[in-house]
Short mmCIF file of C-alpha atoms in Angstrom, two decimals:
data_model
loop_
_atom_site.label_atom_id
_atom_site.label_comp_id
_atom_site.label_asym_id
_atom_site.label_seq_id
_atom_site.Cartn_x
_atom_site.Cartn_y
_atom_site.Cartn_z
CA MET N 692 82.53 111.06 155.22
CA ILE N 693 83.17 108.98 158.31
CA THR N 694 84.50 110.58 161.46
CA TYR N 695 85.52 109.06 164.76
CA ALA N 696 85.14 110.69 168.13
CA VAL N 697 85.18 109.94 171.81
CA GLU N 698 81.66 110.56 173.05
CA ARG N 699 79.96 110.33 176.38
CA ALA N 700 77.65 107.41 177.05
CA VAL N 701 75.16 109.76 178.66
CA ASP N 702 74.94 111.70 175.38
CA VAL N 703 74.83 108.77 172.98
CA MET N 704 72.93 106.13 174.92
CA GLU N 705 69.51 106.66 173.38
CA GLU N 706 70.98 106.56 169.89
CA ILE N 707 72.82 103.34 170.58
CA LYS N 708 69.96 101.40 172.13
CA PRO N 709 68.33 100.29 168.86
CA LEU N 710 71.76 99.41 167.46
CA LEU N 711 72.51 97.30 170.53
CA LEU N 712 69.43 95.23 169.77
CA GLN N 713 70.65 94.69 166.22
CA HIS N 714 74.08 93.79 167.55
CA TRP N 715 72.62 91.35 170.07
CA GLN N 716 70.48 89.66 167.47
CA GLU N 717 73.52 89.16 165.31
CA ILE N 718 75.99 87.62 167.77
CA ALA N 719 74.69 87.04 171.28
CA LEU N 720 74.82 83.60 172.90
CA ASP N 721 71.71 81.81 174.17
CA GLN N 722 69.28 84.34 172.73
CA ASP N 723 66.36 82.03 173.38
CA LYS N 724 67.16 82.06 177.08
CA VAL N 725 68.77 85.45 177.79
CA PRO N 726 67.02 88.61 176.64
CA LEU N 727 69.02 91.77 176.08
CA ASN N 728 68.75 93.97 179.15
CA PRO N 729 71.79 96.20 179.57
CA ARG N 730 72.52 97.81 182.91
CA TYR N 731 72.74 101.33 181.58
CA ASP N 732 72.97 102.70 185.10
CA VAL N 733 76.17 100.77 185.67
CA TYR N 734 77.65 102.10 182.44
CA LEU N 735 76.92 105.61 183.67
CA GLU N 736 78.54 104.82 186.99
CA TYR N 737 81.69 103.73 185.21
CA GLU N 738 81.56 106.86 183.11
CA ALA N 739 81.17 109.08 186.16
CA ARG N 740 84.40 107.56 187.49
CA GLY N 741 86.18 108.12 184.18
CA GLU N 742 86.42 104.37 183.60
CA LEU N 743 84.34 104.08 180.45
CA LEU N 744 85.65 104.71 176.95
CA VAL N 745 83.14 105.15 174.15
CA VAL N 746 84.27 105.79 170.59
CA ILE N 747 81.68 106.40 167.90
CA ALA N 748 82.03 106.44 164.13
CA ARG N 749 79.50 108.56 162.29
CA ASP N 750 78.54 109.12 158.69
CA SER N 751 76.59 112.37 158.24
CA GLY N 752 75.65 112.21 161.89
CA LYS N 753 74.45 108.61 161.85
CA ILE N 754 76.26 106.07 164.02
CA VAL N 755 77.92 103.43 161.83
CA ALA N 756 80.25 101.86 164.37
CA TYR N 757 80.93 101.93 168.06
CA PHE N 758 83.39 100.65 170.63
CA THR N 759 82.90 100.57 174.37
CA GLY N 760 85.52 99.51 176.87
CA PHE N 761 86.58 99.92 180.46
CA VAL N 762 89.71 101.78 181.49
CA LEU N 763 90.70 100.29 184.83
CA ARG N 764 93.56 99.62 187.16
CA GLY N 765 93.87 95.85 187.36
CA LEU N 766 92.46 94.05 190.37
CA HIS N 767 95.72 92.17 190.54
CA TYR N 768 97.89 94.91 189.09
CA ALA N 769 97.12 98.23 190.68
CA ASP N 770 100.05 99.91 188.93
CA LEU N 771 98.80 99.04 185.47
CA VAL N 772 95.98 100.82 183.64
CA THR N 773 94.22 98.41 181.31
CA LEU N 774 91.65 98.79 178.56
CA ARG N 775 89.21 95.91 178.51
CA GLN N 776 86.86 95.87 175.52
CA ASP N 777 83.19 95.61 176.32
CA ILE N 778 81.64 95.52 172.85
CA PHE N 779 82.24 96.82 169.38
CA TRP N 780 80.07 96.79 166.31
CA ILE N 781 80.20 97.97 162.73
CA ASP N 782 77.04 98.57 160.72
CA PRO N 783 76.70 95.63 158.29
CA ASN N 784 76.31 98.10 155.43
CA PHE N 785 79.79 99.36 156.19
CA ARG N 786 81.66 96.07 156.33
CA ASP N 787 82.21 95.55 152.63
CA GLU N 788 85.90 95.68 151.77
CA ASP N 789 85.71 94.35 148.26
CA SER N 790 85.41 97.49 146.25
CA LEU N 791 87.61 100.53 145.86
CA SER N 792 84.50 102.62 146.04
CA THR N 793 83.95 101.35 149.55
CA LEU N 794 87.56 101.72 150.57
CA GLU N 795 86.59 104.15 153.28
CA ARG N 796 84.17 101.62 154.67
CA GLY N 797 86.86 98.97 154.65
CA MET N 798 89.00 101.19 156.81
CA ILE N 799 86.36 101.56 159.50
CA ALA N 800 87.67 98.81 161.76
CA HIS N 801 91.21 100.08 161.41
CA ASP N 802 90.28 103.70 162.06
CA LEU N 803 87.87 102.91 164.88
CA PHE N 804 90.47 100.95 166.80
CA ALA N 805 93.15 103.51 166.01
CA LYS N 806 90.99 106.16 167.67
CA VAL N 807 90.38 103.85 170.61
CA LYS N 808 94.11 103.25 171.01
CA ASP N 809 94.97 106.95 170.82
CA GLU N 810 92.45 107.83 173.48
CA ALA N 811 93.34 104.87 175.67
CA ILE N 812 97.02 105.77 175.62
CA ALA N 813 96.16 109.38 176.44
CA ARG N 814 94.36 108.03 179.50
CA GLY N 815 97.40 106.05 180.60
CA VAL N 816 96.46 102.62 179.29
CA LYS N 817 99.44 100.31 178.91
CA ARG N 818 97.72 97.02 178.06
CA ALA N 819 94.55 96.19 176.17
CA PHE N 820 92.32 93.14 176.03
CA TYR N 821 89.92 92.64 173.15
CA ALA N 822 87.61 89.67 172.65
CA ALA N 823 86.34 87.77 169.62
CA LYS N 824 83.50 85.27 169.74
CA ILE N 825 84.22 81.81 168.37
CA ASP N 826 81.03 81.83 166.29
CA HIS N 827 81.64 85.34 164.96
CA ASP N 828 85.37 85.35 164.72
CA VAL N 829 86.82 88.79 164.09
CA SER N 830 90.27 87.88 165.36
CA GLY N 831 91.65 88.86 161.96
CA VAL N 832 90.85 92.46 162.90
CA PHE N 833 92.88 92.16 166.09
CA GLU N 834 95.77 90.42 164.34
CA ALA N 835 95.88 93.29 161.90
CA LEU N 836 96.21 95.61 164.90
CA GLY N 837 99.31 93.72 166.02
CA MET N 838 97.60 91.95 168.89
CA LYS N 839 98.01 88.31 169.82
CA PRO N 840 95.69 85.75 171.46
CA VAL N 841 96.44 85.30 175.16
CA GLU N 842 93.44 83.67 176.86
CA THR N 843 90.37 81.57 176.07
CA TYR N 844 86.97 81.94 177.77
CA TRP N 845 84.79 78.88 178.31
CA SER N 846 81.04 78.93 178.91
CA ALA N 847 78.23 76.59 179.98
CA TRP N 848 74.52 77.08 180.48
CA TRP N 849 73.53 76.12 184.01
CA GLY N 850 70.05 77.48 183.95
CA GLU N 851 66.84 75.55 183.43
CA MET E 750 93.03 118.85 177.22
CA ARG E 751 95.00 122.05 177.26
CA ASN E 752 93.80 124.11 174.36
CA MET E 753 90.03 124.03 174.81
CA LEU E 754 87.81 124.51 177.84
CA LEU E 755 84.13 123.71 178.26
CA ILE E 756 82.91 126.64 180.34
CA SER E 757 79.28 125.73 180.75
CA ARG E 758 76.33 123.79 179.42
CA GLY E 759 72.73 124.78 179.16
CA ALA E 760 73.01 128.33 177.80
CA ASN E 761 69.64 129.48 176.52
CA VAL E 762 70.51 129.73 172.85
CA MET E 763 67.00 128.98 171.61
CA PRO E 764 65.88 132.61 171.23
CA LEU E 765 68.89 133.27 169.02
CA ALA E 766 68.38 129.99 167.14
CA LEU E 767 64.80 131.01 166.43
CA GLN E 768 65.81 134.46 165.18
CA LEU E 769 68.35 132.81 162.89
CA VAL E 770 66.00 130.21 161.47
CA ARG E 771 63.41 132.90 160.76
CA GLN E 772 65.92 135.13 158.93
CA PRO E 773 68.05 132.81 156.77
CA ALA E 774 68.91 135.65 154.37
CA LEU E 775 71.12 137.18 157.03
CA PHE E 776 73.71 134.50 156.35
CA LEU E 777 74.07 135.62 152.77
CA ALA E 778 74.10 139.38 153.32
CA ASP E 779 77.88 139.67 153.55
CA THR E 780 80.15 137.00 152.10
CA TYR E 781 83.39 138.83 152.93
CA LEU E 782 85.11 135.93 154.72
CA LYS E 783 83.78 133.26 152.41
CA ASP E 784 84.99 135.05 149.31
CA ILE E 785 88.62 135.42 150.33
CA PRO E 786 90.56 133.11 147.98
CA ASN E 787 92.22 130.11 149.59
CA TYR E 788 90.76 131.07 152.95
CA PRO E 789 89.62 128.27 155.25
CA PHE E 790 86.00 129.44 155.40
CA LYS E 791 84.58 128.58 152.00
CA ASP E 792 81.96 126.31 153.60
CA VAL E 793 81.00 128.94 156.18
CA ASP E 794 78.30 131.60 156.04
CA THR E 795 78.82 134.47 158.45
CA ILE E 796 76.60 137.10 160.03
CA PHE E 797 78.68 140.00 161.35
CA LEU E 798 77.33 141.48 164.57
CA ARG E 799 80.52 143.35 165.45
CA PHE E 800 83.54 143.72 163.21
CA PRO E 801 86.22 146.28 162.31
CA VAL E 802 84.86 148.84 159.88
CA ALA E 803 86.50 148.69 156.46
CA VAL E 804 89.16 151.32 155.83
CA LYS E 805 89.47 153.41 152.71
CA ASP E 806 93.22 153.35 152.32
CA GLU E 807 96.53 152.52 153.92
CA GLU E 808 96.77 155.92 155.57
CA GLU E 809 93.51 155.37 157.36
CA ARG E 810 94.58 151.85 158.30
CA LYS E 811 97.72 153.21 160.01
CA GLN E 812 95.70 155.64 162.10
CA LYS E 813 93.04 153.18 163.09
CA ASP E 814 93.05 150.93 166.15
CA PRO E 815 93.18 147.49 164.50
CA HIS E 816 91.27 145.97 167.38
CA GLU E 817 88.32 148.35 167.34
CA SER E 818 85.06 146.71 166.27
CA SER E 819 81.73 148.37 165.69
CA TRP E 820 78.20 147.08 165.77
CA MET E 821 77.04 145.94 162.36
CA GLU E 822 73.61 145.60 160.85
CA GLY E 823 73.47 141.91 161.69
CA ALA E 824 73.18 142.82 165.35
CA LEU E 825 69.96 144.77 164.70
CA HIS E 826 68.29 141.60 163.45
CA LEU E 827 69.57 139.32 166.23
CA PRO E 828 68.74 141.07 169.51
CA ALA E 829 68.76 137.68 171.28
CA ALA E 830 72.53 137.62 170.91
CA ARG E 831 72.99 140.56 173.26
CA SER E 832 72.04 138.74 176.44
CA LEU E 833 74.48 135.94 175.58
CA ILE E 834 77.26 138.38 174.72
CA PHE E 835 76.94 140.53 177.83
CA ALA E 836 76.40 137.60 180.16
CA LEU E 837 79.70 136.28 178.91
CA MET E 838 81.39 139.66 179.31
CA THR E 839 80.30 139.69 182.94
CA PHE E 840 81.25 136.08 183.53
CA VAL E 841 84.81 136.49 182.26
CA GLU E 842 85.16 140.09 183.54
CA GLY E 843 85.73 141.29 180.04
CA GLU E 844 87.38 144.66 179.60
CA ARG E 845 86.72 145.12 175.92
CA LEU E 846 84.33 143.56 173.43
CA GLY E 847 85.73 142.72 170.03
CA ARG E 848 84.38 140.84 167.05
CA VAL E 849 81.08 139.03 167.33
CA MET E 850 79.91 136.78 164.53
CA VAL E 851 77.50 133.97 163.88
CA ASN E 852 79.12 131.27 161.76
CA ARG E 853 77.17 128.57 159.99
CA LEU E 854 79.16 125.57 158.75
CA LYS E 855 77.07 123.49 156.41
CA ALA E 856 76.57 119.77 156.86
CA GLY E 857 79.56 117.98 155.33
CA GLY E 858 81.52 121.22 155.44
CA HIS E 859 85.05 121.78 156.61
CA ILE E 860 86.83 124.75 158.13
CA PHE E 861 90.31 123.96 157.01
CA ALA E 862 93.21 123.93 159.41
CA HIS E 863 94.51 127.40 160.21
CA ALA E 864 95.81 129.47 163.09
CA ASP E 865 94.43 132.95 163.68
CA PRO E 866 97.02 135.75 163.38
CA ILE E 867 98.86 136.35 166.63
CA GLU E 868 98.14 140.09 166.43
CA HIS E 869 94.52 139.17 166.97
CA SER E 870 94.65 135.92 168.94
CA GLY E 871 97.25 137.34 171.31
CA TYR E 872 95.02 140.28 172.19
CA TRP E 873 91.60 138.64 172.40
CA ASP E 874 90.14 135.56 174.05
CA ARG E 875 87.85 133.67 171.72
CA PHE E 876 84.63 132.12 172.99
CA HIS E 877 82.05 130.00 171.20
CA TYR E 878 78.41 129.60 172.10
CA VAL E 879 77.05 126.54 170.37
CA VAL E 880 73.69 127.56 168.93
CA SER E 881 73.34 124.34 166.97
CA GLY E 882 75.80 121.51 167.34
CA GLN E 883 74.97 117.87 166.86
CA PRO E 884 77.12 114.75 167.26
CA GLY E 885 79.46 114.37 164.33
CA VAL E 886 80.94 117.87 164.45
CA ILE E 887 84.59 117.57 165.35
CA PHE E 888 86.56 120.62 166.45
CA ARG E 889 90.30 120.19 166.70
CA CYS E 890 92.66 122.67 168.29
CA GLY E 891 96.28 121.68 168.56
CA GLY E 892 96.27 118.14 169.92
CA ASP E 893 92.79 118.43 171.42
CA GLU E 894 89.65 117.25 169.71
CA VAL E 895 86.09 117.68 170.98
CA GLN E 896 82.49 117.57 169.94
CA MET E 897 80.60 120.68 170.99
CA HIS E 898 76.88 120.40 171.65
CA SER E 899 74.03 122.86 171.51
CA GLY E 900 73.90 125.15 174.52
CA GLU E 901 77.55 124.73 175.43
CA LEU E 902 79.99 127.60 175.89
CA TRP E 903 83.63 127.02 175.08
CA TRP E 904 86.93 128.84 175.10
CA PHE E 905 89.75 127.71 172.87
CA GLN E 906 93.24 128.85 172.01
CA ASN E 907 92.82 130.21 168.48
CA ALA E 908 96.52 131.07 168.23
CA LEU E 909 97.06 127.36 167.62
CA GLU E 910 96.13 125.53 164.48
CA HIS E 911 92.48 124.53 164.53
CA GLU E 912 89.93 123.03 162.17
CA VAL E 913 86.33 121.87 162.15
CA ILE E 914 84.65 119.02 160.30
CA ASN E 915 80.88 118.94 160.25
CA ASN E 916 79.89 115.32 159.82
CA SER E 917 76.62 115.74 161.69
CA GLY E 918 74.16 115.91 158.83
CA VAL E 919 72.87 119.37 159.88
CA ASP E 920 74.28 122.91 159.96
CA ARG E 921 76.65 123.74 162.77
CA ILE E 922 75.98 127.26 164.06
CA HIS E 923 78.15 129.07 166.58
CA LEU E 924 78.03 132.55 168.10
CA ILE E 925 81.65 133.65 168.27
CA VAL E 926 82.61 136.34 170.75
CA ASP E 927 86.04 137.92 171.15
CA ILE E 928 86.64 139.46 174.55
CA ARG E 929 89.71 141.05 176.01
CA THR E 930 90.06 139.87 179.56
CA GLN E 931 92.43 141.03 182.26
CA TYR E 932 95.49 142.61 180.74
CA VAL E 933 98.82 141.53 182.18
CA GLN E 934 102.14 142.97 181.08
CA ALA E 935 104.15 140.70 178.85
CA ARG E 936 106.72 140.39 181.62
CA GLY E 937 104.14 139.12 184.01
CA HIS E 938 103.64 142.15 186.24
CA LEU E 939 101.13 144.96 186.31
CA PRO E 940 102.00 148.45 185.04
CA GLN E 941 103.54 150.72 187.67
CA ARG E 942 101.21 153.16 189.41
CA PRO E 943 101.60 156.86 188.70
CA LEU E 944 104.01 158.56 191.12
CA GLU E 945 102.20 160.08 194.06
CA ALA E 946 102.23 163.86 194.18
CA SER E 947 104.71 165.40 196.66
CA PRO E 948 103.17 167.07 199.69
#
């Protein structure tokens, strides 16, 4: 059984840390130059202000997916509450959509983002921004949610 | 969130948790609720600390106060519950103590959606101490949905439809306390005072 719930970062942080490492190893840019070192204190600051949304999917208590995002009034649009995705991840063992016997697993992305949307709307969010990496393109997930591409991020390494 | 209220965190539930883990047979001593056909509690084991005493017949039922609960044998084996119960009575200025139960919902279990009868839920306020609650237990009441954690104390509106899914991998154990708090006339005013005696 997989359930989805809004949880507090302060409660779930220690559980997520090892999963973050797995997540980073799978998709992060410039891993040879930039070690994973999250600013957990800043996440907690956002949470204290009510600006952090964390949704966790669990299977018998074990985290199998997570979404984190920021619920903010826009810097340019103070009247608009926006959800900006930070990260999301689904346990690789739960990504298989090929078999009827794993139908529940195949629904994880759909159900995770449905929970995110419900909670975001309850918090007054009117617009959402999600991101997909070019090298790990999950834009199909966002298209299935009825979203459309609106902006492209560019990056360069300027370090040594 | 309108139907549930987190009252406090950090209640010392460990003495009660220890008494429960040392006496697992208590959960199987009375399966009254679990055995009711088509009732939402088939995955729940209950220890009755206070509950209405069974009546012999309809005549006795008519004469009895339906809200009166008595201490049951379960309470003798769980003395640690008393400090939690009476601290709560003081905190909410309770005027009457009703049913008190310890419910254990097994891992993977489900308390199916139901609303408690208005005769009961309209008279009592229902409180839950979380003796053991791990992430993955989802408690829904009306449109609200929360995860309750060990040591927390909650109130919720049990007149509304509610259900619980335990997807945590371990038992979910709650101490449930019904308390009647300040009584207010249905019309929103207090009863009139007795007429003062004439000089």
